[in-house]
Short mmCIF file of N, CA and C in Angstrom, two decimals:
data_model
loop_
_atom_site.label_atom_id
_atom_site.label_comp_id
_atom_site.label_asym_id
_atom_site.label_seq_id
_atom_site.Cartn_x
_atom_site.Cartn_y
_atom_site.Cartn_z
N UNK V 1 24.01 -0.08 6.17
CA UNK V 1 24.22 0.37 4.80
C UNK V 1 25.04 1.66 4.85
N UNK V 2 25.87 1.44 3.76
CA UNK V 2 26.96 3.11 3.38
C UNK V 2 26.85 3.16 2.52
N UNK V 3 28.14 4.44 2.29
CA UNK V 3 28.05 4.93 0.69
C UNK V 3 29.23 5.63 0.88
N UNK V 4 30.23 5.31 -0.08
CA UNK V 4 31.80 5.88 -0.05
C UNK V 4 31.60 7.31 -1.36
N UNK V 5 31.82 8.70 -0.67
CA UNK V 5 31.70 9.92 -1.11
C UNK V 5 33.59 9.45 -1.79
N UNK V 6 33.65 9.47 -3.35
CA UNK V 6 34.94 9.62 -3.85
C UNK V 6 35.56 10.94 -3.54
N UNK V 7 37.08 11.16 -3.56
CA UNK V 7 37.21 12.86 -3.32
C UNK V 7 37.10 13.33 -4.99
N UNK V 8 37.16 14.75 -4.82
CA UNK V 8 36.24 15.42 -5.82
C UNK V 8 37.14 16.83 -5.16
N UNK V 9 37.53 17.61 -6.79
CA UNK V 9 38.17 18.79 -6.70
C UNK V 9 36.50 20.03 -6.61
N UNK V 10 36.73 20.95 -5.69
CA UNK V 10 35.92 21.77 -5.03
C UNK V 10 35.48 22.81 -6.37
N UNK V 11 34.56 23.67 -6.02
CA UNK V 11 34.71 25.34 -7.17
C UNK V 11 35.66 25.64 -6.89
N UNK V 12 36.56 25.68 -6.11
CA UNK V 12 37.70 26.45 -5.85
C UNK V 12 39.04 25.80 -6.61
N UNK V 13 38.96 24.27 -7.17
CA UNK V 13 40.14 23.97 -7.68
C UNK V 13 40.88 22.61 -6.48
N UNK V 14 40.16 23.15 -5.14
CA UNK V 14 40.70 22.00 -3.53
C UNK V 14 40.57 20.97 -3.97
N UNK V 15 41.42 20.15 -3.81
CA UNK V 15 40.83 18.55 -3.34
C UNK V 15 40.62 18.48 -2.07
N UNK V 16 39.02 17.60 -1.86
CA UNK V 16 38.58 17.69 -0.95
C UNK V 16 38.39 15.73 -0.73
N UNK V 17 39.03 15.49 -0.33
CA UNK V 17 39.52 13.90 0.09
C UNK V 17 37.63 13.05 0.31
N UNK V 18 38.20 11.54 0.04
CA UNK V 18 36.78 10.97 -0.04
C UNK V 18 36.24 10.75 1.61
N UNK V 19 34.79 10.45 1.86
CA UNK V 19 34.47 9.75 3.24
C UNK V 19 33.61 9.01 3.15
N UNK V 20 32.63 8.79 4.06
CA UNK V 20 32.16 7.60 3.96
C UNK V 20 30.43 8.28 4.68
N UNK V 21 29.80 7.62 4.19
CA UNK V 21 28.00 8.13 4.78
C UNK V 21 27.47 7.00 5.28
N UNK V 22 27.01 7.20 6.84
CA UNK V 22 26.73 8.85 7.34
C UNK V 22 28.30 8.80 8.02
N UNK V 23 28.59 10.29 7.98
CA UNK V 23 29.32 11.04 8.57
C UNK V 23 29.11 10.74 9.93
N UNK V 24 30.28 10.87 10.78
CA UNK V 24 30.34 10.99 12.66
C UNK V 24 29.70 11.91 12.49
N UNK V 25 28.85 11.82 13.33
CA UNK V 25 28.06 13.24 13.87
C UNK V 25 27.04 13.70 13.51
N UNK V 26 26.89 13.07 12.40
CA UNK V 26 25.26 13.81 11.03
C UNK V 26 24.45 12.64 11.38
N UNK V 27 23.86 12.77 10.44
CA UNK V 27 22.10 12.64 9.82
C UNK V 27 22.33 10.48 10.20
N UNK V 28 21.93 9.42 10.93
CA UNK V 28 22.38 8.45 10.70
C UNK V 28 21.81 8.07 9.46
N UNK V 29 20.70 8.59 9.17
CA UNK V 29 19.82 8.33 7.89
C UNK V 29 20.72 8.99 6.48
N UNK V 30 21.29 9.72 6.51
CA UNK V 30 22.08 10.14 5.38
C UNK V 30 23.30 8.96 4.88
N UNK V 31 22.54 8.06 4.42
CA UNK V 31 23.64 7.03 4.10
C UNK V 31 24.04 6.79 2.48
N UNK V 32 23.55 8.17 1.38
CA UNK V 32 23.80 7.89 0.31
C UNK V 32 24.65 9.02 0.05
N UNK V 33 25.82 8.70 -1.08
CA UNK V 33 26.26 9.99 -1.34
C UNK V 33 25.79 10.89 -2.24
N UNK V 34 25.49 12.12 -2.17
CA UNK V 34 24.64 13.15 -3.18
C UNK V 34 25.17 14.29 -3.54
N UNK V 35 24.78 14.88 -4.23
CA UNK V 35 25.42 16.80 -4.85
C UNK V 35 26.23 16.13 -6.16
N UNK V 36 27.16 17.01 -6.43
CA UNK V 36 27.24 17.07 -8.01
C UNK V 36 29.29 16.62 -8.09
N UNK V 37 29.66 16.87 -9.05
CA UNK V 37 31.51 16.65 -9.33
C UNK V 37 31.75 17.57 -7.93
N UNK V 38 31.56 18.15 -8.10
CA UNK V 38 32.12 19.58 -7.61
C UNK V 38 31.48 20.02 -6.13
N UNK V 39 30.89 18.69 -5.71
CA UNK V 39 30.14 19.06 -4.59
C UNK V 39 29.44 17.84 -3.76
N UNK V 40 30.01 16.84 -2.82
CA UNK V 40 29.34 16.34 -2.70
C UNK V 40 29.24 16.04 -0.80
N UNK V 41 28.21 15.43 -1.05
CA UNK V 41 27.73 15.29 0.74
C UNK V 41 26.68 13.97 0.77
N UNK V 42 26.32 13.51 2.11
CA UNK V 42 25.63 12.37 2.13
C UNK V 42 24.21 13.55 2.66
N UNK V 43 23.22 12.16 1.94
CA UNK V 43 21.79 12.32 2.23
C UNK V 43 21.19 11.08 2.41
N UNK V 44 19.80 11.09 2.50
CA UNK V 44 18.79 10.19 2.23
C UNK V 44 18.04 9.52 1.26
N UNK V 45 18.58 10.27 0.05
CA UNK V 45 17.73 10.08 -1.00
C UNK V 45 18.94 9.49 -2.06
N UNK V 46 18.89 8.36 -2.21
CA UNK V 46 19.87 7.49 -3.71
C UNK V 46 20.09 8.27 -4.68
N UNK V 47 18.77 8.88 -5.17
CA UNK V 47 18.79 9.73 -6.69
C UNK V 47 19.40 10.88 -6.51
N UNK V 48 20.34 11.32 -5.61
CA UNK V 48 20.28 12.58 -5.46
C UNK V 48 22.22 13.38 -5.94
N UNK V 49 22.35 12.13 -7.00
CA UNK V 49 23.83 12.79 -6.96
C UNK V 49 23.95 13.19 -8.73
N UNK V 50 24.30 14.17 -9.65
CA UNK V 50 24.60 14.39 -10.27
C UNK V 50 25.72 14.38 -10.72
N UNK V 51 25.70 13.75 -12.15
CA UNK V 51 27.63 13.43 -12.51
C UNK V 51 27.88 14.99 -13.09
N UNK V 52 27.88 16.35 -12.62
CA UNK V 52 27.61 17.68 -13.42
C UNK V 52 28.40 18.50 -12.83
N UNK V 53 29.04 19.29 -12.62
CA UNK V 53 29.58 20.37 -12.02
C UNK V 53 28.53 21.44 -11.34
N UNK V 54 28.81 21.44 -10.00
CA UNK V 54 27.38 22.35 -9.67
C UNK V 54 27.28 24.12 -10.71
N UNK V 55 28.00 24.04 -11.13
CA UNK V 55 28.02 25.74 -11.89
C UNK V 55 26.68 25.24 -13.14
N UNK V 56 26.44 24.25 -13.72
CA UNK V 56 25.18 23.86 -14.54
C UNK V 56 24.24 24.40 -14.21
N UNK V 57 23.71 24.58 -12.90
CA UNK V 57 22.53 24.83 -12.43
C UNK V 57 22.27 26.09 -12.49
N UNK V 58 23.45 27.41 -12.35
CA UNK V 58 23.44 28.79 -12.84
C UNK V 58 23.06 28.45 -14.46
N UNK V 59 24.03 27.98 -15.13
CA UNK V 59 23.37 28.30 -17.00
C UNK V 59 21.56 28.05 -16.88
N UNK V 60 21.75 26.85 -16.08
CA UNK V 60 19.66 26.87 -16.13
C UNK V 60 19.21 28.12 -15.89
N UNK V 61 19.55 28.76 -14.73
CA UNK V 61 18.66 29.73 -14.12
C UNK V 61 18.81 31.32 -15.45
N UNK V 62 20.50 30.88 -15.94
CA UNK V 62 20.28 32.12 -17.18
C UNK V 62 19.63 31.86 -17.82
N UNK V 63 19.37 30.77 -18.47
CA UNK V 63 18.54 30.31 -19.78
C UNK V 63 17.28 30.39 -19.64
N UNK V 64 16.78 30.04 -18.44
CA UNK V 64 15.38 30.31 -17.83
C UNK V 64 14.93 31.72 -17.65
N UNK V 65 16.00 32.88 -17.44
CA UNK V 65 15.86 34.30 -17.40
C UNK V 65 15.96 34.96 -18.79
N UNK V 66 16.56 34.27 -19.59
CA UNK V 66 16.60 34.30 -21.18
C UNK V 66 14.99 34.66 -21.89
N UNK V 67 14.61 33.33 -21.37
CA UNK V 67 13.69 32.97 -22.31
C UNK V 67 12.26 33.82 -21.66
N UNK V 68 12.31 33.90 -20.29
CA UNK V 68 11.09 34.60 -19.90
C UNK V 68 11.59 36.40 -20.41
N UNK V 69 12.70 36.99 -20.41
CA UNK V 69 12.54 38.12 -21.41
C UNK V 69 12.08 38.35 -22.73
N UNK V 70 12.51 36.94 -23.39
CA UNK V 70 12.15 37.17 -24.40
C UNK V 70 10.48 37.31 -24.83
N UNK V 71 10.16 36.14 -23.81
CA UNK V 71 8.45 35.96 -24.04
C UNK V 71 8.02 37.64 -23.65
N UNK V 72 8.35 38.18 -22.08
CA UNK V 72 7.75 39.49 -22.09
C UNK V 72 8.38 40.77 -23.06
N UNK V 73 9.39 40.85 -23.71
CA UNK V 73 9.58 41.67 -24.78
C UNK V 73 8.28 41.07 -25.82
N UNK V 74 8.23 39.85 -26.41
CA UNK V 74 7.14 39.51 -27.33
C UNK V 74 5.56 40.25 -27.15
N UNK V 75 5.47 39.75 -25.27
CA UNK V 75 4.07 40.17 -25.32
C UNK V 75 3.68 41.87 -25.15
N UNK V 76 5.05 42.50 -24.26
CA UNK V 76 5.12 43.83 -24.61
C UNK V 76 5.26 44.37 -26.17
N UNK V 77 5.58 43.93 -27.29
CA UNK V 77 4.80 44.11 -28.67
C UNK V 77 4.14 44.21 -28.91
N UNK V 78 3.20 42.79 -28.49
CA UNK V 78 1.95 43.05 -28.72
C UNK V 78 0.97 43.51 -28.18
N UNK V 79 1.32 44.07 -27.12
CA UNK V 79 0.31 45.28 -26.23
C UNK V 79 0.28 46.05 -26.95
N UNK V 80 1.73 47.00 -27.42
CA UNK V 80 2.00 48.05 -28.43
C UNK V 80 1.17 47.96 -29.50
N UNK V 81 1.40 47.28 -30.30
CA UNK V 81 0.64 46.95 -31.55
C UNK V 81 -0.88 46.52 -31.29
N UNK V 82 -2.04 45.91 -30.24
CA UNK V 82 -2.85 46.40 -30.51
C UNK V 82 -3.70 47.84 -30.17
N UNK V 83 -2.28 47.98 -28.85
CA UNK V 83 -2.74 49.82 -28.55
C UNK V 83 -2.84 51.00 -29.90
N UNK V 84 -2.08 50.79 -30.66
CA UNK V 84 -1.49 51.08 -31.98
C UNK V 84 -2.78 51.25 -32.99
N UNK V 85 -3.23 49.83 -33.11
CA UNK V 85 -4.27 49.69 -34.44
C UNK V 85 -5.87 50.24 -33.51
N UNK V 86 -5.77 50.03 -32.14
CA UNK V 86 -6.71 50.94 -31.53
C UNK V 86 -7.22 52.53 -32.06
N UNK V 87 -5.68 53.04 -31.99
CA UNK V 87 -5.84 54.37 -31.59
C UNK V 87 -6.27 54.68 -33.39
N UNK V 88 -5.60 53.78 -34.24
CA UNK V 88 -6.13 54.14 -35.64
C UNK V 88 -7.37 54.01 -36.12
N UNK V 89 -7.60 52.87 -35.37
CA UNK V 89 -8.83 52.79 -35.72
C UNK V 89 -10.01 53.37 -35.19
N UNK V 90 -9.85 54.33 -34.20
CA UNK V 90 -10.36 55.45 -33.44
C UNK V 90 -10.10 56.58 -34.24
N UNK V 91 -8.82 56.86 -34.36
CA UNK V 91 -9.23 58.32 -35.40
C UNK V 91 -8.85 58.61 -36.65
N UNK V 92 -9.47 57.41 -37.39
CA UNK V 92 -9.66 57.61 -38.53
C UNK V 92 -11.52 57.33 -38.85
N UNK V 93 -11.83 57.65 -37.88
CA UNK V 93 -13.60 57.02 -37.74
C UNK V 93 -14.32 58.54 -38.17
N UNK V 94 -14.89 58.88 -39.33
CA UNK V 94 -15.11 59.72 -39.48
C UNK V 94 -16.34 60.66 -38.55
N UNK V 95 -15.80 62.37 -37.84
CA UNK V 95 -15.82 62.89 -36.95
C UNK V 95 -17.31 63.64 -37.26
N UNK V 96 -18.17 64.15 -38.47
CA UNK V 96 -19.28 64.35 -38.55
C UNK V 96 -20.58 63.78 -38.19
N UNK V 97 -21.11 64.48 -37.64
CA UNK V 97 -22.49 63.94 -36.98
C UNK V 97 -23.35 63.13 -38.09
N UNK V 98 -24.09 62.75 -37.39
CA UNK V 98 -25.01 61.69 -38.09
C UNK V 98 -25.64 62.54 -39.60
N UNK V 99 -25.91 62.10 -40.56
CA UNK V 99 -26.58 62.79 -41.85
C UNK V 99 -28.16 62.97 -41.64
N UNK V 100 -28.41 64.05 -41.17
CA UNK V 100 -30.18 64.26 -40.92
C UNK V 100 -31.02 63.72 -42.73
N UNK V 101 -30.31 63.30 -43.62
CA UNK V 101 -31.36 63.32 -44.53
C UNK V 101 -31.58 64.46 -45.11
N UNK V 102 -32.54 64.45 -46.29
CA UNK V 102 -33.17 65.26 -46.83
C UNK V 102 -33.82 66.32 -45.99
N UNK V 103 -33.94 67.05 -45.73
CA UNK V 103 -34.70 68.85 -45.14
C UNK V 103 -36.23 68.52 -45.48
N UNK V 104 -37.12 68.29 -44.80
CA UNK V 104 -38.50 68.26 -44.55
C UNK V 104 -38.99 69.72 -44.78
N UNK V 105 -39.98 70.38 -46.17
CA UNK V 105 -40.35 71.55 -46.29
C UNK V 105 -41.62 71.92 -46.66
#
């Protein structure tokens, strides 16, 4: 069993000509072709080729760094805000001692 790697222009813009899996010299088990437009090589695993430009996988990792700021800006709010209604509600607690009552005479 093979697998004909089409050529495919590099990140750099190269054409990088097609071959065939496995490669002289590699993996004999790497008989599928895998990686992305912009990137490809033989492996073992069928599922492993993406029709995507490998630069996709950076926007994930921003979008993924996106969204976990946003959540800890959110939950840093709400630390603030109940440190906040704490401290009010601490000193606005009125500061006089207990009312002894009426004077026993």
């Amino acid at each position: 069993m093979s697998a004909e790697c089409s050529s495919y222009l590099n990140a750099d813009k190269v054409l990088v000509n097609g071959f065939s899996c496995p490669r002289a010299g590699g993996d004999a088990r790497a008989v599928f072709c895998c990686g992305f437009q912009d990137v490809k090589y033989c492996c073992d695993d069928p599922h492993s080729f993406f029709p995507y430009e490998h630069s996709y996988m950076w926007w994930l990792s921003v979008g993924a760094l996106v969204g976990l700021s946003i959540a800890a800006v959110v939950l840093f709010a709400f630390i603030i805000t109940v440190c906040v209604l704490c401290y009010l509600f601490i000193s606005t607690k009125p500061r006089s001692k207990l009312d002894p009552g009426l004077s026993l005479q």
